[in-house]
mmCIF file of C-alpha atoms in Angstrom:
data_model
loop_
_atom_site.group_PDB
_atom_site.id
_atom_site.type_symbol
_atom_site.label_atom_id
_atom_site.label_comp_id
_atom_site.label_asym_id
_atom_site.label_seq_id
_atom_site.Cartn_x
_atom_site.Cartn_y
_atom_site.Cartn_z
ATOM 1 C CA MET A 196 11.970 -18.997 -16.953
ATOM 2 C CA LYS A 197 14.876 -17.941 -14.846
ATOM 3 C CA TYR A 198 12.935 -17.701 -12.447
ATOM 4 C CA LEU A 199 11.635 -20.858 -12.488
ATOM 5 C CA PRO A 200 13.880 -23.251 -11.096
ATOM 6 C CA PHE A 201 13.746 -21.085 -7.644
ATOM 7 C CA LEU A 202 10.187 -20.555 -7.607
ATOM 8 C CA ILE A 203 9.599 -24.639 -7.629
ATOM 9 C CA LEU A 204 11.915 -24.722 -4.682
ATOM 10 C CA SER A 205 10.574 -22.208 -2.173
ATOM 11 C CA LEU A 206 7.596 -23.660 -3.620
ATOM 12 C CA PHE A 207 8.042 -26.717 -1.952
ATOM 13 C CA VAL A 208 10.299 -26.030 0.583
ATOM 14 C CA SER A 209 7.648 -23.383 2.086
ATOM 15 C CA ASN A 210 4.996 -25.997 2.130
ATOM 16 C CA LEU A 211 6.268 -28.697 3.802
ATOM 17 C CA ILE A 212 7.383 -26.189 6.631
ATOM 18 C CA TRP A 213 3.979 -25.053 6.905
ATOM 19 C CA ALA A 214 2.576 -28.799 7.118
ATOM 20 C CA GLN A 215 5.207 -29.427 10.002
ATOM 21 C CA ASN A 216 4.320 -25.748 11.886
ATOM 22 C CA PRO A 217 1.179 -25.530 13.565
ATOM 23 C CA ASP A 218 2.829 -21.471 14.122
ATOM 24 C CA ILE A 219 2.087 -20.882 9.945
ATOM 25 C CA LYS A 220 -1.304 -20.417 8.869
ATOM 26 C CA ILE A 221 -2.544 -20.705 5.390
ATOM 27 C CA ILE A 222 -6.370 -18.412 5.273
ATOM 28 C CA ASP A 223 -8.141 -18.708 2.474
ATOM 29 C CA ILE A 224 -11.048 -16.494 1.777
ATOM 30 C CA ALA A 225 -12.982 -18.218 -0.200
ATOM 31 C CA GLU A 226 -16.082 -15.580 -1.036
ATOM 32 C CA ALA A 227 -12.259 -13.882 -2.138
ATOM 33 C CA GLY A 228 -11.697 -16.817 -4.843
ATOM 34 C CA LYS A 229 -8.663 -15.769 -6.592
ATOM 35 C CA SER A 230 -9.153 -11.792 -6.198
ATOM 36 C CA LYS A 231 -5.933 -10.494 -5.783
ATOM 37 C CA ILE A 232 -5.224 -9.151 -2.338
ATOM 38 C CA SER A 233 -3.521 -5.560 -2.895
ATOM 39 C CA GLU A 234 -3.592 -4.116 0.889
ATOM 40 C CA LEU A 235 -3.977 -4.498 4.124
ATOM 41 C CA LYS A 236 -4.911 -3.038 6.413
ATOM 42 C CA ILE A 237 -5.344 -2.024 10.647
ATOM 43 C CA PHE A 238 -7.633 0.054 12.158
ATOM 44 C CA ASP A 239 -8.773 -0.500 15.977
ATOM 45 C CA GLN A 240 -7.315 -4.450 16.185
ATOM 46 C CA GLN A 241 -9.679 -5.345 13.304
ATOM 47 C CA ILE A 242 -7.599 -6.650 10.312
ATOM 48 C CA TYR A 243 -8.385 -5.271 6.461
ATOM 49 C CA ALA A 244 -7.926 -7.197 3.644
ATOM 50 C CA ILE A 245 -9.075 -5.270 0.257
ATOM 51 C CA THR A 246 -9.649 -7.359 -3.260
ATOM 52 C CA SER A 247 -10.814 -6.535 -6.258
ATOM 53 C CA SER A 248 -14.535 -9.150 -5.064
ATOM 54 C CA GLY A 249 -14.721 -6.704 -1.799
ATOM 55 C CA ILE A 250 -12.822 -5.954 1.315
ATOM 56 C CA PHE A 251 -13.215 -8.140 4.441
ATOM 57 C CA ARG A 252 -12.798 -7.992 8.091
ATOM 58 C CA SER A 253 -11.027 -10.139 10.459
ATOM 59 C CA SER A 254 -11.993 -9.212 14.536
ATOM 60 C CA ASP A 255 -10.327 -12.790 16.048
ATOM 61 C CA SER A 256 -6.770 -11.218 15.414
ATOM 62 C CA GLY A 257 -6.819 -12.429 11.855
ATOM 63 C CA ASN A 258 -7.791 -16.353 11.871
ATOM 64 C CA TYR A 259 -11.436 -15.329 10.352
ATOM 65 C CA PHE A 260 -12.149 -13.135 7.593
ATOM 66 C CA SER A 261 -16.209 -12.365 6.838
ATOM 67 C CA LYS A 262 -16.458 -10.039 4.100
ATOM 68 C CA LEU A 263 -18.274 -6.215 4.348
ATOM 69 C CA SER A 264 -21.608 -5.469 3.684
ATOM 70 C CA ILE A 265 -21.670 -2.997 0.631
ATOM 71 C CA SER A 266 -23.417 -2.761 -2.197
ATOM 72 C CA PRO A 267 -22.694 -5.309 -5.613
ATOM 73 C CA SER A 268 -22.880 -1.811 -7.239
ATOM 74 C CA ILE A 269 -20.069 -0.518 -5.742
ATOM 75 C CA LYS A 270 -16.719 -1.966 -7.537
ATOM 76 C CA ASN A 271 -13.206 -1.365 -8.007
ATOM 77 C CA ILE A 272 -12.205 -0.660 -4.168
ATOM 78 C CA SER A 273 -9.046 1.527 -3.766
ATOM 79 C CA ASP A 274 -8.431 2.132 -0.196
ATOM 80 C CA ILE A 275 -10.038 2.078 2.763
ATOM 81 C CA ASP A 276 -9.414 3.721 6.025
ATOM 82 C CA ILE A 277 -11.566 5.548 9.566
ATOM 83 C CA PHE A 278 -11.392 9.017 9.954
ATOM 84 C CA LYS A 279 -13.254 10.582 12.436
ATOM 85 C CA ASN A 280 -15.144 7.164 13.201
ATOM 86 C CA THR A 281 -16.680 6.932 9.799
ATOM 87 C CA THR A 282 -15.333 4.443 7.591
ATOM 88 C CA LEU A 283 -14.501 5.517 4.446
ATOM 89 C CA ILE A 284 -14.063 4.024 1.149
ATOM 90 C CA SER A 285 -12.496 4.526 -2.880
ATOM 91 C CA SER A 286 -13.518 3.676 -6.170
ATOM 92 C CA SER A 287 -10.858 4.149 -8.572
ATOM 93 C CA THR A 288 -14.422 4.318 -10.608
ATOM 94 C CA GLN A 289 -16.721 5.356 -8.751
ATOM 95 C CA GLY A 290 -15.526 8.236 -5.833
ATOM 96 C CA VAL A 291 -15.576 8.523 -2.410
ATOM 97 C CA TYR A 292 -18.385 6.246 0.146
ATOM 98 C CA TYR A 293 -19.161 6.588 3.419
ATOM 99 C CA LEU A 294 -20.749 4.380 5.922
ATOM 100 C CA ASN A 295 -23.948 5.408 7.392
ATOM 101 C CA SER A 296 -24.297 4.263 10.653
ATOM 102 C CA GLU A 297 -27.570 4.577 10.882
ATOM 103 C CA LYS A 298 -28.984 2.977 7.826
ATOM 104 C CA ASN A 299 -26.024 0.484 7.731
ATOM 105 C CA SER A 300 -25.355 1.524 4.084
ATOM 106 C CA TYR A 301 -22.133 2.623 2.561
ATOM 107 C CA GLU A 302 -23.178 6.247 0.104
ATOM 108 C CA ARG A 303 -21.172 8.100 -2.025
ATOM 109 C CA ALA A 304 -20.016 11.622 -0.845
ATOM 110 C CA LYS A 305 -20.867 14.622 -1.897
ATOM 111 C CA GLY A 306 -18.899 15.986 -4.566
ATOM 112 C CA PHE A 307 -17.735 13.277 -6.859
ATOM 113 C CA ASN A 308 -19.876 11.622 -9.988
ATOM 114 C CA ALA A 309 -20.835 8.191 -10.496
ATOM 115 C CA ASP A 310 -17.409 8.231 -13.184
ATOM 116 C CA THR A 311 -14.752 9.730 -10.303
ATOM 117 C CA GLN A 312 -11.909 7.877 -10.623
ATOM 118 C CA ILE A 313 -10.577 8.041 -6.975
ATOM 119 C CA THR A 314 -7.060 6.592 -6.715
ATOM 120 C CA ALA A 315 -6.274 6.591 -3.008
ATOM 121 C CA LEU A 316 -7.306 8.501 0.512
ATOM 122 C CA GLN A 317 -5.005 10.175 3.255
ATOM 123 C CA ILE A 318 -5.786 11.571 6.718
ATOM 124 C CA ILE A 319 -3.719 14.434 7.648
ATOM 125 C CA GLY A 320 -4.707 16.535 10.907
ATOM 126 C CA LYS A 321 -8.724 16.726 10.796
ATOM 127 C CA LYS A 322 -8.912 16.679 6.899
ATOM 128 C CA VAL A 323 -9.184 13.756 4.912
ATOM 129 C CA TYR A 324 -7.777 13.536 1.253
ATOM 130 C CA ALA A 325 -9.125 11.942 -1.563
ATOM 131 C CA LEU A 326 -6.284 11.559 -5.223
ATOM 132 C CA HIS A 327 -8.220 11.230 -8.624
ATOM 133 C CA SER A 328 -5.941 9.341 -10.966
ATOM 134 C CA SER A 329 -5.689 12.329 -13.025
ATOM 135 C CA GLY A 330 -3.606 14.447 -9.879
ATOM 136 C CA LYS A 331 -6.746 16.201 -8.674
ATOM 137 C CA ILE A 332 -7.301 16.463 -5.130
ATOM 138 C CA TYR A 333 -10.308 16.824 -3.068
ATOM 139 C CA PHE A 334 -10.777 17.190 1.224
ATOM 140 C CA SER A 335 -13.602 16.819 3.389
ATOM 141 C CA LYS A 336 -13.449 17.975 6.985
ATOM 142 C CA ASN A 337 -16.569 15.178 7.923
ATOM 143 C CA GLY A 338 -15.793 13.011 5.222
ATOM 144 C CA LYS A 339 -18.833 13.113 3.502
ATOM 145 C CA LYS A 340 -18.557 16.283 1.159
ATOM 146 C CA PHE A 341 -15.690 16.761 -0.411
ATOM 147 C CA LYS A 342 -14.329 19.844 -2.679
ATOM 148 C CA ALA A 343 -11.072 19.947 -4.322
ATOM 149 C CA LEU A 344 -8.468 22.569 -3.951
ATOM 150 C CA LYS A 345 -8.872 25.617 -4.553
ATOM 151 C CA LYS A 346 -5.798 26.086 -6.550
ATOM 152 C CA GLN A 347 -3.909 23.342 -7.445
ATOM 153 C CA ASP A 348 -0.927 24.440 -8.730
ATOM 154 C CA PHE A 349 0.360 20.092 -8.778
ATOM 155 C CA TYR A 350 -1.270 20.766 -12.330
ATOM 156 C CA SER A 351 1.308 23.605 -13.379
ATOM 157 C CA TYR A 352 4.062 21.335 -12.038
ATOM 158 C CA LEU A 353 3.390 18.333 -13.384
ATOM 159 C CA SER A 354 2.947 19.893 -16.818
ATOM 160 C CA SER A 355 6.675 21.519 -16.367
ATOM 161 C CA ASN A 356 7.979 18.355 -14.873
ATOM 162 C CA ASN A 357 6.360 16.027 -16.818
ATOM 163 C CA PRO A 358 6.241 16.143 -20.095
ATOM 164 C CA ASN A 359 3.530 13.578 -20.877
ATOM 165 C CA ASN A 360 1.093 14.149 -18.446
ATOM 166 C CA ALA A 361 0.953 11.311 -16.827
ATOM 167 C CA PRO A 362 -1.520 10.611 -13.273
ATOM 168 C CA ALA A 363 -0.593 10.632 -9.565
ATOM 169 C CA GLN A 364 -0.380 7.939 -8.561
ATOM 170 C CA ILE A 365 0.543 7.486 -4.763
ATOM 171 C CA LEU A 366 -0.604 9.984 -2.396
ATOM 172 C CA PHE A 367 1.315 10.894 1.389
ATOM 173 C CA GLU A 368 1.577 12.439 4.296
ATOM 174 C CA LEU A 369 5.818 13.538 5.333
ATOM 175 C CA ASN A 370 5.300 15.691 8.223
ATOM 176 C CA GLY A 371 2.434 17.046 8.140
ATOM 177 C CA LYS A 372 2.960 18.285 4.297
ATOM 178 C CA LEU A 373 0.747 16.411 1.787
ATOM 179 C CA GLY A 374 2.191 14.621 -0.919
ATOM 180 C CA VAL A 375 1.932 13.891 -4.082
ATOM 181 C CA ILE A 376 3.995 10.948 -6.588
ATOM 182 C CA GLY A 377 3.526 11.236 -10.198
ATOM 183 C CA THR A 378 4.702 9.214 -12.645
ATOM 184 C CA GLY A 379 7.915 9.147 -13.497
ATOM 185 C CA ASN A 380 8.649 9.966 -10.219
ATOM 186 C CA ASN A 381 8.157 13.204 -9.627
ATOM 187 C CA ILE A 382 7.393 14.497 -6.160
ATOM 188 C CA TYR A 383 5.122 17.509 -4.996
ATOM 189 C CA LEU A 384 4.398 18.480 -1.743
ATOM 190 C CA THR A 385 2.125 21.780 0.146
ATOM 191 C CA SER A 386 2.068 23.085 3.684
ATOM 192 C CA LYS A 387 -0.581 25.649 2.569
ATOM 193 C CA LYS A 388 -3.434 23.874 1.841
ATOM 194 C CA GLY A 389 -2.335 23.457 -2.443
ATOM 195 C CA ARG A 390 -1.864 27.509 -2.818
ATOM 196 C CA LYS A 391 1.818 26.499 -2.999
ATOM 197 C CA TRP A 392 3.831 23.432 -4.283
ATOM 198 C CA GLU A 393 6.886 22.587 -3.920
ATOM 199 C CA PHE A 394 9.072 20.209 -7.102
ATOM 200 C CA LYS A 395 11.401 17.752 -5.775
ATOM 201 C CA LYS A 396 12.851 14.809 -8.052
ATOM 202 C CA GLY A 397 12.736 11.799 -7.256
ATOM 203 C CA PRO A 398 14.809 8.957 -8.639
ATOM 204 C CA TYR A 399 15.213 6.937 -12.107
ATOM 205 C CA ALA A 400 12.550 8.791 -14.424
ATOM 206 C CA SER A 401 11.911 6.127 -17.171
ATOM 207 C CA SER A 402 9.345 4.527 -14.526
ATOM 208 C CA TYR A 403 6.105 4.899 -12.045
ATOM 209 C CA PRO A 404 6.051 4.199 -8.316
ATOM 210 C CA ALA A 405 5.149 1.172 -6.767
ATOM 211 C CA SER A 406 5.037 2.024 -2.783
ATOM 212 C CA TYR A 407 6.592 4.056 -0.651
ATOM 213 C CA LEU A 408 7.404 4.184 3.456
ATOM 214 C CA TYR A 409 8.076 6.356 5.267
ATOM 215 C CA ALA A 410 10.843 5.266 8.660
ATOM 216 C CA ASN A 411 13.235 6.016 11.011
ATOM 217 C CA ASN A 412 13.777 8.805 9.267
ATOM 218 C CA THR A 413 14.313 7.620 5.761
ATOM 219 C CA PHE A 414 11.524 7.767 2.932
ATOM 220 C CA TYR A 415 11.594 5.008 0.921
ATOM 221 C CA LEU A 416 9.928 4.755 -2.635
ATOM 222 C CA ALA A 417 10.100 1.440 -4.524
ATOM 223 C CA VAL A 418 10.380 1.679 -8.351
ATOM 224 C CA SER A 419 7.804 -0.351 -10.536
ATOM 225 C CA THR A 420 11.110 -1.878 -13.324
ATOM 226 C CA LYS A 421 13.813 -0.712 -11.387
ATOM 227 C CA GLY A 422 14.090 -1.453 -7.564
ATOM 228 C CA ILE A 423 14.340 0.679 -4.100
ATOM 229 C CA PHE A 424 15.829 4.179 -3.731
ATOM 230 C CA ARG A 425 15.843 5.774 -0.340
ATOM 231 C CA SER A 426 16.195 9.631 1.001
ATOM 232 C CA PHE A 427 18.007 9.973 4.223
ATOM 233 C CA ASP A 428 16.971 14.862 3.796
ATOM 234 C CA LEU A 429 13.606 14.811 3.078
ATOM 235 C CA LEU A 430 13.690 13.958 -0.115
ATOM 236 C CA GLU A 431 16.567 15.564 -1.810
ATOM 237 C CA ASN A 432 18.853 13.460 -2.458
ATOM 238 C CA TRP A 433 17.918 9.772 -2.986
ATOM 239 C CA GLU A 434 20.542 6.119 -2.996
ATOM 240 C CA GLU A 435 19.499 3.574 -5.064
ATOM 241 C CA LEU A 436 19.654 -0.159 -2.895
ATOM 242 C CA PRO A 437 21.852 -2.577 -3.513
ATOM 243 C CA ASN A 438 19.946 -4.164 -7.039
ATOM 244 C CA ASN A 439 19.627 -8.007 -7.595
ATOM 245 C CA SER A 440 17.619 -10.527 -9.383
ATOM 246 C CA SER A 441 14.094 -10.094 -7.155
ATOM 247 C CA ILE A 442 14.297 -6.183 -6.426
ATOM 248 C CA SER A 443 13.529 -5.191 -10.452
ATOM 249 C CA ALA A 444 9.816 -5.593 -9.895
ATOM 250 C CA VAL A 445 9.252 -4.374 -6.146
ATOM 251 C CA ASN A 446 5.238 -4.090 -5.669
ATOM 252 C CA HIS A 447 5.127 -3.430 -2.097
ATOM 253 C CA ILE A 448 7.388 -2.342 0.784
ATOM 254 C CA ASN A 449 7.172 -2.096 4.974
ATOM 255 C CA TYR A 450 9.192 -2.289 7.406
ATOM 256 C CA PHE A 451 10.021 -4.302 10.565
ATOM 257 C CA ASP A 452 12.430 -5.122 13.199
ATOM 258 C CA SER A 453 15.353 -2.566 11.354
ATOM 259 C CA SER A 454 14.516 -4.414 8.157
ATOM 260 C CA LEU A 455 12.721 -3.164 4.451
ATOM 261 C CA VAL A 456 10.143 -6.086 3.278
ATOM 262 C CA TYR A 457 9.129 -6.008 0.173
ATOM 263 C CA SER A 458 7.070 -8.303 -1.954
ATOM 264 C CA THR A 459 7.110 -8.537 -6.262
ATOM 265 C CA ASN A 460 5.661 -9.552 -9.833
ATOM 266 C CA TYR A 461 7.257 -11.818 -10.444
ATOM 267 C CA GLY A 462 6.519 -14.860 -8.074
ATOM 268 C CA LEU A 463 9.857 -14.577 -6.149
ATOM 269 C CA GLY A 464 7.652 -14.762 -3.068
ATOM 270 C CA VAL A 465 8.836 -12.395 -0.017
ATOM 271 C CA HIS A 466 12.549 -9.964 0.665
ATOM 272 C CA TYR A 467 13.871 -8.000 3.291
ATOM 273 C CA ILE A 468 16.911 -5.857 3.053
ATOM 274 C CA THR A 469 18.851 -6.345 6.561
ATOM 275 C CA GLU A 470 20.521 -2.834 8.698
ATOM 276 C CA ASN A 471 24.225 -4.226 6.557
ATOM 277 C CA LEU A 472 22.093 -4.108 3.244
ATOM 278 C CA LYS A 473 21.842 -7.967 2.757
ATOM 279 C CA THR A 474 18.436 -9.663 1.227
ATOM 280 C CA LYS A 475 17.617 -12.929 1.970
ATOM 281 C CA SER A 476 14.240 -13.960 1.026
ATOM 282 C CA ILE A 477 11.025 -15.922 2.825
ATOM 283 C CA PHE A 478 9.948 -18.195 1.545
ATOM 284 C CA LEU A 479 5.469 -18.916 1.433
ATOM 285 C CA PRO A 480 3.565 -22.031 0.020
ATOM 286 C CA VAL A 481 2.412 -18.679 -2.502
ATOM 287 C CA ASN A 482 3.964 -17.505 -5.378
ATOM 288 C CA GLN A 483 2.881 -13.820 -5.864
ATOM 289 C CA VAL A 484 2.962 -11.779 -2.484
ATOM 290 C CA HIS A 485 1.239 -8.127 -3.171
ATOM 291 C CA SER A 486 1.049 -6.650 0.171
ATOM 292 C CA THR A 487 2.410 -6.929 4.089
ATOM 293 C CA LEU A 488 0.899 -6.571 7.588
ATOM 294 C CA PHE A 489 2.804 -6.367 10.814
ATOM 295 C CA THR A 490 0.381 -6.990 14.030
ATOM 296 C CA PRO A 491 0.798 -7.589 17.193
ATOM 297 C CA TYR A 492 -1.485 -10.770 16.751
ATOM 298 C CA GLY A 493 1.186 -12.075 13.573
ATOM 299 C CA TRP A 494 2.953 -11.481 10.126
ATOM 300 C CA PHE A 495 0.434 -10.981 7.362
ATOM 301 C CA PHE A 496 1.587 -11.649 3.769
ATOM 302 C CA GLY A 497 -1.586 -11.205 0.845
ATOM 303 C CA SER A 498 -1.316 -13.119 -2.171
ATOM 304 C CA ASN A 499 -2.944 -12.449 -5.515
ATOM 305 C CA ASN A 500 -5.110 -15.847 -5.406
ATOM 306 C CA GLY A 501 -7.266 -14.931 -1.977
ATOM 307 C CA ARG A 502 -5.062 -16.373 0.857
ATOM 308 C CA ILE A 503 -3.221 -14.490 3.715
ATOM 309 C CA ILE A 504 -0.235 -16.258 4.816
ATOM 310 C CA LYS A 505 0.041 -15.679 8.282
ATOM 311 C CA ILE A 506 3.036 -16.329 10.920
ATOM 312 C CA GLU A 507 2.606 -15.792 14.744
ATOM 313 C CA SER A 508 6.691 -15.341 16.466
ATOM 314 C CA VAL A 509 9.347 -14.175 14.334
ATOM 315 C CA LYS A 510 11.191 -17.350 15.399
ATOM 316 C CA GLU A 511 9.085 -19.702 13.084
ATOM 317 C CA LEU A 512 9.559 -16.856 10.663
ATOM 318 C CA LYS A 513 13.567 -17.461 10.750
ATOM 319 C CA GLU A 514 12.500 -21.067 10.125
ATOM 320 C CA ILE A 515 11.248 -20.536 6.324
ATOM 321 C CA THR A 516 14.136 -17.639 5.753
ATOM 322 C CA GLN A 517 17.175 -18.338 3.630
#
């Protein structure tokens, strides 16, 4: 309840400014209904919005989104990527699918069962990797056939450094190495095709990772219920960013114009941290943002109700920033 006055004020101010400024656009994805827009991505000048009711794509600089033709039997989509000109989508309950361009339909990649829980995709060099919710990692050279890494020492690290044996959460790439962040924020890296894993102690073990970012030689990690940490020395040491009432429930982080942009779970809008560690808020006509994307066409913010906010210039952004 302590956030309610701020929320009411932010919604009133942001809606008033939006109504007066045509360069701040609200894009309602009708077919998405009230679905949460969990991720926004851009490939080949096309913008993709991942929602619980499907994937939507815009080919006109983010002004209109249409739903991709994906079989209704493919549910719980967790990620999308384009690997060697082939579109891949992962499902948190059904494995990985690739777009068969000849049939114009998605087919399940070999190596997965109907109940395989894939939470993330990551392309590194000539391979694409898929992360199972248990921490098991698969790889493919063509996106159509996956195999598990032959020797997953990651499991031994997971067991010895995480007493609850909790599942892995995030898959990432750092300087050519494959990395995994598990619950408890323990971090594991490999450059030897999974034959040898290196353990890095993450910040604040009593929680789980929400989002990560590597920008300007700095690794940022948002920790759910705690805040945002950064490392200047490739995950050896961590520094917690100044905390305030909004930073303790971060769900997504991004980077733009020397500022770290983050959104939260509690309807407090979007915020950013400047180079001198000052926090500012961006008032938007939505109460929960779960994804952000910065493109040559403008800034995009995905909400929890099938709505995308598009801001076409930094000038307009400053007008709704406090």
